[in-house]
């Protein structure tokens, strides 16, 4: 079991630690609902250092990235980030990721912890014929997410640059918390705004301490993975392993907006054909109309009680106080407003397909 | 961790308060802490007679769902309806306002098989 450089800090804060993607990670500190509220209303800090970081460099860097990713990375200028996914050869998704253009010929790829080895092998396979320089920085770099409506104000004293000037999905390499050359990225997985901070493992304790210190008067709290999941699910952000995987197409998952047929990429021919012919199933968002909580694997049924799909992610929404979930259903049942049912233990409860996000912070 | 000495316990992390032939049942402080924020307690077995260890309900936390096992054979005669609106009482007061059901005990000899507070302490390493 691996741990992040902040393991002792989490234990000292009384975090409940759980194994996640091979790491011992904080799942909660004071409780998921309170932590969720903190991020929606003030500011919270997450240690998400388990995430993987690959550096792709050199004159062939863009060519490699264009080949393995579905979004069009040629649109990236220095200082911009892009959400993307890596399609596999059989119609599914290897992983979803964020691509940062750090320098002219230097890109940072941020991938899911559970997929680091699989992603590395997949990219390397295509790089054999392309020849970009690749480095896996995952074990050397830490990542903190500072999220919430007060994040900018609370963190401004820690940097000499104007944090409010960093637009969504843009980043700066600047000083932060007394450390030089930190990536300050206006990205996140909560929908409540804020930053993600990339620094070296040996620097992260200082950054963590200063973030908590500077944020104290704004009510900052450490936030665990449980609230990270409820926050992302209220926004309808996909979680790899739940909502997308090796067998779900990006078009089925509602990721058509990051699947650009302006270029050739892995499996792009087949995906283009799928787009032209239309998908047969879609990832939908639904709310429970009665009390109950959807969980991964629960069956989704049509009005006649026939099983038509299953839940990929579900939770009680702390912001809405009701059960919400994502799941795949045939396209004819996917329109917002459609009434379906969910099987929770021995009961079938009514659900309604809704538009995302579930909640607007 | 709070483990009141006057109560009986099970390996499933439930507590039992015996008063005559009626047992009040809830989940322990340890259990509520492990589950995290509880958002729903579902008991659909009111007035049913079940055997020891049968599932009498479920407790849903934000992140997990867990079955509730009947610690003693008997009839479920009461459900704590206050939990329908305030399930968080299981977190804040697990041995008091967070009680879940009352059971009319059908076989009092089963009481002897329940764990004492000391035995339960040992189980959870408190």
Coordinates of C-alpha atoms in Angstrom, one line a residue:
Chain A
X1 CA 0.0 0.0 0.0
X2 CA 1.4 3.4 -1.0
X3 CA 0.8 6.6 0.9
X4 CA 1.0 10.2 -0.1
X5 CA 3.6 12.6 1.4
X6 CA 0.9 14.0 3.7
X7 CA -0.1 10.7 5.3
X8 CA 1.1 11.8 8.8
X9 CA -0.8 15.1 8.4
X10 CA -4.1 13.2 7.7
X11 CA -3.6 10.9 10.6
X12 CA -2.9 13.9 12.9
X13 CA -6.1 15.5 11.7
X14 CA -8.1 12.4 12.7
X15 CA -8.9 11.3 9.1
X16 CA -10.5 8.0 8.4
X17 CA -8.0 6.4 6.0
X18 CA -9.1 3.8 3.4
X19 CA -7.3 2.0 0.6
X20 CA -8.0 3.6 -2.8
X21 CA -6.2 2.8 -6.0
X22 CA -3.3 1.3 -4.1
X23 CA -3.0 4.2 -1.8
X24 CA -4.0 4.8 1.8
X25 CA -6.2 7.9 1.3
X26 CA -8.3 10.1 3.6
X27 CA -12.0 9.3 3.0
X28 CA -13.3 11.8 5.5
X29 CA -12.3 14.0 8.4
X30 CA -15.3 15.4 10.3
X31 CA -18.0 13.8 8.1
X32 CA -18.9 13.8 4.4
X33 CA -21.9 16.1 4.7
X34 CA -20.0 18.9 6.6
X35 CA -17.1 18.6 4.2
X36 CA -19.4 18.8 1.2
X37 CA -21.0 22.0 2.6
X38 CA -17.6 23.5 3.3
X39 CA -16.6 23.2 -0.4
X40 CA -20.0 24.4 -1.7
X41 CA -20.1 27.4 0.7
X42 CA -16.5 28.3 1.6
X43 CA -13.2 26.5 0.7
X44 CA -11.7 23.1 1.3
X45 CA -8.4 21.4 0.5
X46 CA -8.0 17.9 -0.8
X47 CA -4.9 15.8 -1.0
X48 CA -5.2 14.0 -4.3
X49 CA -1.6 13.2 -4.7
X50 CA -2.4 9.7 -5.8
X51 CA -3.3 11.0 -9.2
X52 CA -0.7 10.2 -11.9
X53 CA 1.4 12.7 -13.8
X54 CA 3.2 12.0 -17.1
X55 CA 5.5 14.5 -18.9
X56 CA 5.5 14.3 -22.7
X57 CA 8.2 16.3 -24.3
X58 CA 10.1 17.1 -27.5
X59 CA 9.3 17.8 -31.2
X60 CA 7.1 14.7 -31.3
X61 CA 5.1 15.4 -28.2
X62 CA 2.0 16.9 -29.8
X63 CA 1.9 14.2 -32.4
X64 CA 1.8 11.5 -29.7
X65 CA -0.9 13.3 -27.7
X66 CA -3.0 13.8 -30.8
X67 CA -2.8 10.1 -31.5
X68 CA -3.8 8.9 -28.1
X69 CA -6.3 11.5 -27.0
X70 CA -9.8 12.3 -28.3
X71 CA -9.8 16.0 -27.8
X72 CA -7.9 18.3 -30.1
X73 CA -4.7 19.2 -28.3
X74 CA -3.5 21.4 -31.2
X75 CA -5.9 24.0 -29.7
X76 CA -3.8 24.2 -26.5
X77 CA -1.6 27.3 -26.1
X78 CA 1.0 27.5 -23.3
X79 CA -0.8 28.0 -20.0
X80 CA -4.0 26.2 -21.1
X81 CA -5.4 22.9 -19.9
X82 CA -7.8 20.5 -21.7
X83 CA -10.1 17.7 -20.5
X84 CA -9.7 14.7 -22.8
X85 CA -9.9 10.9 -22.9
X86 CA -7.9 8.1 -24.3
X87 CA -10.1 5.8 -26.4
X88 CA -9.0 2.2 -26.7
X89 CA -9.0 0.1 -29.9
X90 CA -12.3 -1.6 -29.1
X91 CA -14.7 1.2 -28.6
X92 CA -14.1 1.9 -24.9
X93 CA -12.0 4.3 -22.9
X94 CA -8.5 3.6 -21.4
X95 CA -8.8 6.6 -19.1
X96 CA -9.9 10.2 -18.9
X97 CA -7.3 12.9 -18.3
X98 CA -6.3 16.5 -18.3
X99 CA -3.6 17.7 -20.6
X100 CA -1.6 20.8 -19.8
X101 CA 0.6 22.6 -22.3
X102 CA 3.5 23.7 -20.0
X103 CA 6.0 24.8 -22.6
X104 CA 6.1 24.9 -26.4
X105 CA 7.0 21.2 -26.6
X106 CA 6.2 20.1 -23.0
X107 CA 2.9 18.7 -22.0
X108 CA 1.8 17.3 -18.6
X109 CA -0.8 14.5 -18.7
X110 CA -2.7 14.0 -15.4
X111 CA -4.4 10.6 -15.2
X112 CA -6.3 8.5 -12.7
X113 CA -4.3 6.7 -10.0
X114 CA -5.9 3.4 -10.6
X115 CA -4.8 3.5 -14.3
X116 CA -1.2 4.8 -14.1
X117 CA 0.4 1.5 -15.3
X118 CA -2.3 0.8 -17.9
X119 CA -2.1 4.3 -19.3
X120 CA 1.7 4.3 -19.4
X121 CA 1.7 1.0 -21.3
X122 CA -1.0 2.2 -23.7
X123 CA 0.7 5.5 -24.5
X124 CA 4.1 3.8 -24.8
X125 CA 2.7 1.3 -27.3
X126 CA 1.8 4.2 -29.6
X127 CA 5.0 6.1 -28.8
X128 CA 7.1 3.3 -30.2
X129 CA 6.4 4.6 -33.7
X130 CA 6.4 8.3 -32.8
X131 CA 9.3 8.7 -30.4
X132 CA 8.3 11.5 -28.0
X133 CA 10.1 11.7 -24.7
X134 CA 8.0 10.4 -21.9
X135 CA 8.6 10.5 -18.1
X136 CA 6.4 9.2 -15.3
X137 CA 6.5 11.8 -12.5
X138 CA 3.6 10.2 -10.5
X139 CA 5.8 9.1 -7.5
X140 CA 7.5 12.5 -7.3
X141 CA 4.7 14.9 -7.6
X142 CA 1.9 15.8 -5.2
X143 CA -1.5 17.4 -6.0
X144 CA -3.7 19.5 -3.8
X145 CA -7.1 20.6 -4.9
X146 CA -8.2 23.9 -3.2
X147 CA -11.9 24.2 -4.0
X148 CA -14.8 26.4 -3.2
X149 CA -16.2 29.9 -3.8
X150 CA -13.7 31.5 -1.4
X151 CA -10.7 29.7 -2.8
X152 CA -9.3 32.7 -4.7
X153 CA -9.7 35.2 -1.9
X154 CA -8.4 32.7 0.7
X155 CA -5.2 31.8 -1.3
X156 CA -4.3 35.2 -2.7
X157 CA -1.8 36.0 0.1
X158 CA 0.2 32.8 -0.8
X159 CA 1.2 34.0 -4.3
X160 CA 2.6 37.1 -6.0
X161 CA 0.4 36.6 -9.1
X162 CA -3.2 37.6 -9.3
X163 CA -5.1 34.4 -8.7
X164 CA -8.4 35.9 -9.8
X165 CA -6.9 36.5 -13.3
X166 CA -6.4 32.7 -14.0
X167 CA -9.4 31.8 -16.1
X168 CA -11.1 28.4 -15.9
X169 CA -8.9 25.6 -17.4
X170 CA -5.9 28.0 -17.5
X171 CA -2.8 27.7 -15.3
X172 CA 0.3 29.6 -14.3
X173 CA 3.7 28.3 -13.2
X174 CA 4.4 30.7 -10.3
X175 CA 5.4 31.0 -6.6
X176 CA 2.9 29.6 -4.1
X177 CA 3.2 29.2 -0.4
X178 CA 6.9 30.0 -0.5
X179 CA 7.7 27.5 -3.2
X180 CA 8.9 28.5 -6.7
X181 CA 7.6 27.0 -9.9
X182 CA 4.3 25.5 -8.7
X183 CA 1.6 24.8 -11.2
X184 CA -1.5 26.8 -10.2
X185 CA -4.3 25.5 -12.3
X186 CA -7.9 26.8 -12.3
X187 CA -9.4 23.3 -12.6
X188 CA -11.2 20.9 -10.3
X189 CA -13.6 18.1 -9.8
X190 CA -16.2 19.8 -7.6
X191 CA -18.0 22.5 -9.7
X192 CA -17.4 25.1 -7.0
X193 CA -14.3 26.7 -8.5
X194 CA -10.8 27.0 -7.2
X195 CA -7.4 25.6 -8.0
X196 CA -5.3 22.5 -8.3
X197 CA -1.7 22.9 -7.2
X198 CA 1.1 20.6 -8.4
X199 CA 4.3 20.6 -6.5
X200 CA 7.1 18.2 -5.6
X201 CA 6.6 15.7 -2.8
X202 CA 9.2 17.3 -0.6
X203 CA 7.4 20.7 -0.9
X204 CA 3.9 19.6 -0.3
X205 CA 3.9 19.6 3.6
X206 CA 4.9 23.3 3.5
X207 CA 2.2 24.0 0.9
X208 CA -0.5 22.1 2.9
X209 CA 0.4 23.9 6.2
X210 CA 0.3 27.3 4.5
X211 CA -2.9 26.6 2.7
X212 CA -4.6 25.7 6.0
X213 CA -3.1 28.7 7.7
X214 CA -4.0 31.2 5.0
X215 CA -7.5 29.7 4.7
X216 CA -8.3 29.6 8.4
X217 CA -10.1 32.9 8.5
X218 CA -12.2 31.7 5.5
X219 CA -13.2 28.5 7.2
X220 CA -11.0 26.2 5.2
X221 CA -11.1 22.5 6.1
X222 CA -9.5 19.3 4.8
X223 CA -11.8 17.3 2.6
X224 CA -11.8 13.6 2.0
X225 CA -12.5 11.4 -1.0
X226 CA -16.1 10.7 0.1
X227 CA -17.1 14.4 -0.3
X228 CA -15.0 14.6 -3.5
X229 CA -17.3 11.9 -4.9
X230 CA -20.6 13.6 -3.8
X231 CA -19.4 16.9 -5.1
X232 CA -18.4 15.5 -8.5
X233 CA -21.6 13.5 -8.8
X234 CA -23.8 16.6 -8.2
X235 CA -22.1 18.1 -11.2
X236 CA -22.4 14.8 -13.2
X237 CA -18.7 14.5 -13.8
X238 CA -17.7 11.0 -14.9
X239 CA -15.6 8.8 -12.6
X240 CA -13.4 6.3 -14.4
X241 CA -14.2 2.8 -13.2
X242 CA -17.8 3.8 -12.5
X243 CA -19.3 5.8 -15.3
X244 CA -16.7 5.2 -18.0
X245 CA -14.5 2.2 -18.5
X246 CA -12.8 0.0 -21.1
X247 CA -16.3 -0.9 -22.6
X248 CA -18.1 2.5 -22.6
X249 CA -17.7 4.7 -25.6
X250 CA -17.0 8.4 -25.1
X251 CA -20.1 9.2 -27.2
X252 CA -22.3 7.0 -25.0
X253 CA -20.9 8.7 -21.9
X254 CA -21.8 12.2 -23.1
X255 CA -18.2 13.0 -23.9
X256 CA -18.9 13.9 -27.5
X257 CA -17.7 17.4 -26.6
X258 CA -14.2 16.1 -26.1
X259 CA -14.2 13.8 -29.0
X260 CA -13.0 15.8 -32.0
X261 CA -13.0 14.3 -35.5
X262 CA -10.8 17.1 -36.8
X263 CA -7.8 14.7 -36.5
X264 CA -7.0 11.0 -36.5
X265 CA -6.7 9.2 -33.2
X266 CA -6.9 5.7 -31.7
X267 CA -10.2 4.2 -32.9
X268 CA -11.4 7.5 -34.4
X269 CA -12.8 5.8 -37.5
X270 CA -15.1 3.5 -35.5
X271 CA -16.2 6.4 -33.2
X272 CA -16.9 8.6 -36.1
X273 CA -19.1 5.9 -37.6
X274 CA -20.8 5.5 -34.2
X275 CA -21.5 9.2 -34.1
X276 CA -23.0 9.1 -37.6
X277 CA -25.2 6.1 -36.9
X278 CA -26.1 7.2 -33.4
X279 CA -25.4 5.4 -30.1
X280 CA -27.8 2.7 -28.8
X281 CA -27.4 3.5 -25.1
X282 CA -26.5 6.7 -23.2
X283 CA -25.3 7.7 -19.8
X284 CA -28.2 9.5 -18.1
X285 CA -28.6 11.4 -14.9
X286 CA -31.6 10.6 -12.7
X287 CA -33.2 11.7 -9.5
X288 CA -35.2 9.6 -7.1
X289 CA -38.7 10.9 -6.5
X290 CA -39.1 9.0 -3.3
X291 CA -36.7 8.4 -0.5
X292 CA -33.9 6.0 -1.3
X293 CA -30.3 6.0 -2.4
X294 CA -29.1 4.6 -5.7
X295 CA -25.9 2.6 -5.6
X296 CA -23.6 1.3 -8.3
X297 CA -25.0 -1.9 -9.8
X298 CA -28.6 -1.3 -8.9
X299 CA -31.0 -2.2 -11.8
X300 CA -32.8 0.5 -13.8
X301 CA -36.3 -0.6 -15.1
X302 CA -38.8 0.7 -17.6
X303 CA -42.4 1.4 -16.6
X304 CA -43.3 -2.2 -17.2
X305 CA -40.6 -3.4 -14.9
X306 CA -38.2 -4.7 -17.5
X307 CA -34.5 -4.3 -16.7
X308 CA -33.0 -1.8 -19.2
X309 CA -29.8 -0.7 -17.5
X310 CA -27.9 -0.3 -14.3
X311 CA -26.6 2.5 -12.0
X312 CA -22.9 3.4 -12.5
X313 CA -22.7 6.0 -9.7
X314 CA -25.2 7.0 -7.0
X315 CA -25.4 8.8 -3.8
X316 CA -27.6 10.9 -1.5
X317 CA -27.0 14.5 -2.8
X318 CA -26.0 16.5 0.3
X319 CA -27.0 19.8 -1.5
X320 CA -30.4 18.5 -2.7
X321 CA -31.2 16.1 0.0
X322 CA -32.3 13.4 -2.4
X323 CA -31.0 10.4 -4.2
X324 CA -29.2 11.0 -7.5
X325 CA -27.4 8.8 -9.9
X326 CA -25.9 8.1 -13.3
X327 CA -26.5 5.0 -15.4
X328 CA -26.7 3.6 -18.9
X329 CA -30.1 3.1 -20.6
X330 CA -31.2 2.6 -24.2
X331 CA -31.5 6.0 -26.1
X332 CA -35.2 5.7 -26.3
X333 CA -35.4 6.0 -22.5
X334 CA -32.7 8.7 -22.2
X335 CA -34.7 11.9 -22.7
X336 CA -34.8 14.3 -19.7
X337 CA -38.3 14.0 -18.2
X338 CA -38.6 10.3 -18.9
X339 CA -40.0 8.4 -15.9
X340 CA -38.3 5.1 -15.1
X341 CA -37.8 2.9 -12.0
X342 CA -34.9 1.8 -9.9
X343 CA -34.8 -1.5 -8.0
X344 CA -33.6 -0.8 -4.4
X345 CA -33.5 -4.1 -2.6
X346 CA -37.0 -5.5 -3.0
X347 CA -38.7 -2.3 -4.0
X348 CA -39.1 -0.5 -7.3
X349 CA -39.0 3.2 -6.9
X350 CA -39.8 5.9 -9.5
X351 CA -37.0 8.0 -11.0
X352 CA -36.9 10.8 -13.5
X353 CA -34.2 11.5 -16.1
X354 CA -32.9 15.0 -15.6
X355 CA -30.4 17.3 -17.2
X356 CA -27.0 17.9 -15.7
X357 CA -25.8 19.3 -13.5
X358 CA -28.0 18.1 -10.7
X359 CA -27.1 21.1 -8.7
X360 CA -25.8 24.6 -9.7
X361 CA -23.3 25.9 -7.1
Chain B
X1 CA -15.6 5.4 22.1
X2 CA -18.7 5.1 24.1
X3 CA -19.7 1.5 25.1
X4 CA -22.3 1.7 27.9
X5 CA -21.7 -1.2 30.4
X6 CA -25.5 -1.8 31.0
X7 CA -26.2 -2.8 27.4
X8 CA -25.7 -6.1 25.5
X9 CA -24.0 -6.2 22.1
X10 CA -23.6 -8.3 19.0
X11 CA -20.7 -9.0 16.6
X12 CA -22.8 -7.0 14.0
X13 CA -22.2 -3.9 16.1
X14 CA -25.7 -3.6 17.5
X15 CA -26.6 -2.8 21.1
X16 CA -29.6 -4.3 23.0
X17 CA -31.3 -2.9 26.1
X18 CA -33.5 -5.6 27.7
X19 CA -36.6 -4.5 29.7
X20 CA -38.8 -7.4 30.6
X21 CA -39.6 -9.3 27.4
X22 CA -38.9 -6.2 25.2
X23 CA -35.5 -5.5 23.7
X24 CA -34.6 -2.0 22.3
X25 CA -32.1 -2.3 19.5
X26 CA -29.7 0.2 17.9
X27 CA -26.3 0.4 16.4
X28 CA -23.2 1.1 18.4
X29 CA -21.1 4.2 18.6
X30 CA -18.3 2.3 16.7
X31 CA -20.8 1.3 14.0
X32 CA -22.1 4.8 13.4
X33 CA -18.5 6.1 13.2
X34 CA -17.5 3.5 10.7
X35 CA -20.6 4.2 8.5
X36 CA -20.3 8.0 8.6
X37 CA -23.2 10.4 8.0
X38 CA -26.3 8.3 8.1
X39 CA -29.1 9.5 5.8
X40 CA -31.7 6.9 5.9
X41 CA -32.9 4.1 8.2
X42 CA -35.2 1.7 6.5
X43 CA -37.3 -0.8 8.5
X44 CA -40.1 -2.5 6.6
X45 CA -40.5 -5.4 9.0
X46 CA -42.8 -3.7 11.6
X47 CA -45.2 -6.3 13.1
X48 CA -43.3 -9.1 11.5
X49 CA -41.9 -12.0 13.5
X50 CA -38.3 -12.9 12.5
X51 CA -35.6 -15.2 13.6
X52 CA -32.3 -14.2 15.3
X53 CA -29.8 -12.9 12.6
X54 CA -32.5 -12.2 10.0
X55 CA -32.3 -8.9 8.3
X56 CA -34.8 -6.5 9.8
X57 CA -33.8 -3.3 7.9
X58 CA -31.0 -1.3 6.3
X59 CA -29.1 1.7 7.3
X60 CA -27.8 4.0 4.5
X61 CA -24.9 6.3 5.0
X62 CA -23.8 8.7 2.2
X63 CA -21.2 6.3 1.0
X64 CA -22.4 2.8 2.1
X65 CA -25.5 0.7 2.8
X66 CA -25.5 -1.9 5.5
X67 CA -28.0 -4.5 6.6
X68 CA -29.4 -4.6 10.1
X69 CA -29.6 -8.0 11.7
X70 CA -32.1 -8.9 14.4
X71 CA -30.1 -9.7 17.6
X72 CA -32.9 -11.8 19.1
X73 CA -35.8 -13.8 17.7
X74 CA -39.1 -12.0 18.1
X75 CA -41.7 -9.6 16.8
X76 CA -40.8 -6.1 15.7
X77 CA -43.3 -4.1 17.8
X78 CA -42.0 -0.5 17.3
X79 CA -39.8 1.5 14.9
X80 CA -38.3 4.8 16.0
X81 CA -40.2 7.0 13.6
X82 CA -38.2 10.0 14.6
X83 CA -35.4 8.6 12.4
X84 CA -37.5 9.1 9.3
X85 CA -37.0 12.9 9.6
X86 CA -33.8 12.9 11.6
X87 CA -31.7 9.8 10.7
X88 CA -28.6 11.8 11.9
X89 CA -29.7 11.0 15.4
X90 CA -28.1 7.6 14.9
X91 CA -24.8 9.5 14.6
X92 CA -25.3 12.0 17.3
X93 CA -26.9 9.8 20.0
X94 CA -26.6 6.2 19.0
X95 CA -27.6 4.8 22.4
X96 CA -30.4 7.3 23.1
X97 CA -32.5 9.1 20.5
X98 CA -30.9 7.0 17.7
X99 CA -32.5 3.7 18.9
X100 CA -34.1 1.8 15.9
X101 CA -36.6 -0.8 16.9
X102 CA -38.2 -2.6 19.9
X103 CA -38.6 -6.4 19.7
X104 CA -40.9 -8.6 21.7
X105 CA -38.5 -11.4 22.6
X106 CA -39.8 -14.9 21.7
X107 CA -36.9 -16.9 23.2
X108 CA -35.4 -15.4 26.2
X109 CA -32.6 -18.0 26.3
X110 CA -31.0 -16.2 23.4
X111 CA -30.2 -13.3 25.7
X112 CA -27.5 -15.3 27.3
X113 CA -25.7 -15.6 24.0
X114 CA -25.3 -11.8 23.6
X115 CA -22.0 -10.1 24.3
X116 CA -21.3 -8.0 27.4
X117 CA -19.8 -4.5 27.1
X118 CA -16.4 -5.9 28.0
X119 CA -16.6 -8.6 25.3
X120 CA -17.7 -6.0 22.8
X121 CA -14.9 -3.7 23.8
X122 CA -12.5 -6.5 23.1
X123 CA -14.1 -7.1 19.7
X124 CA -13.6 -3.5 18.5
X125 CA -10.3 -3.1 20.2
X126 CA -11.4 -0.2 22.4

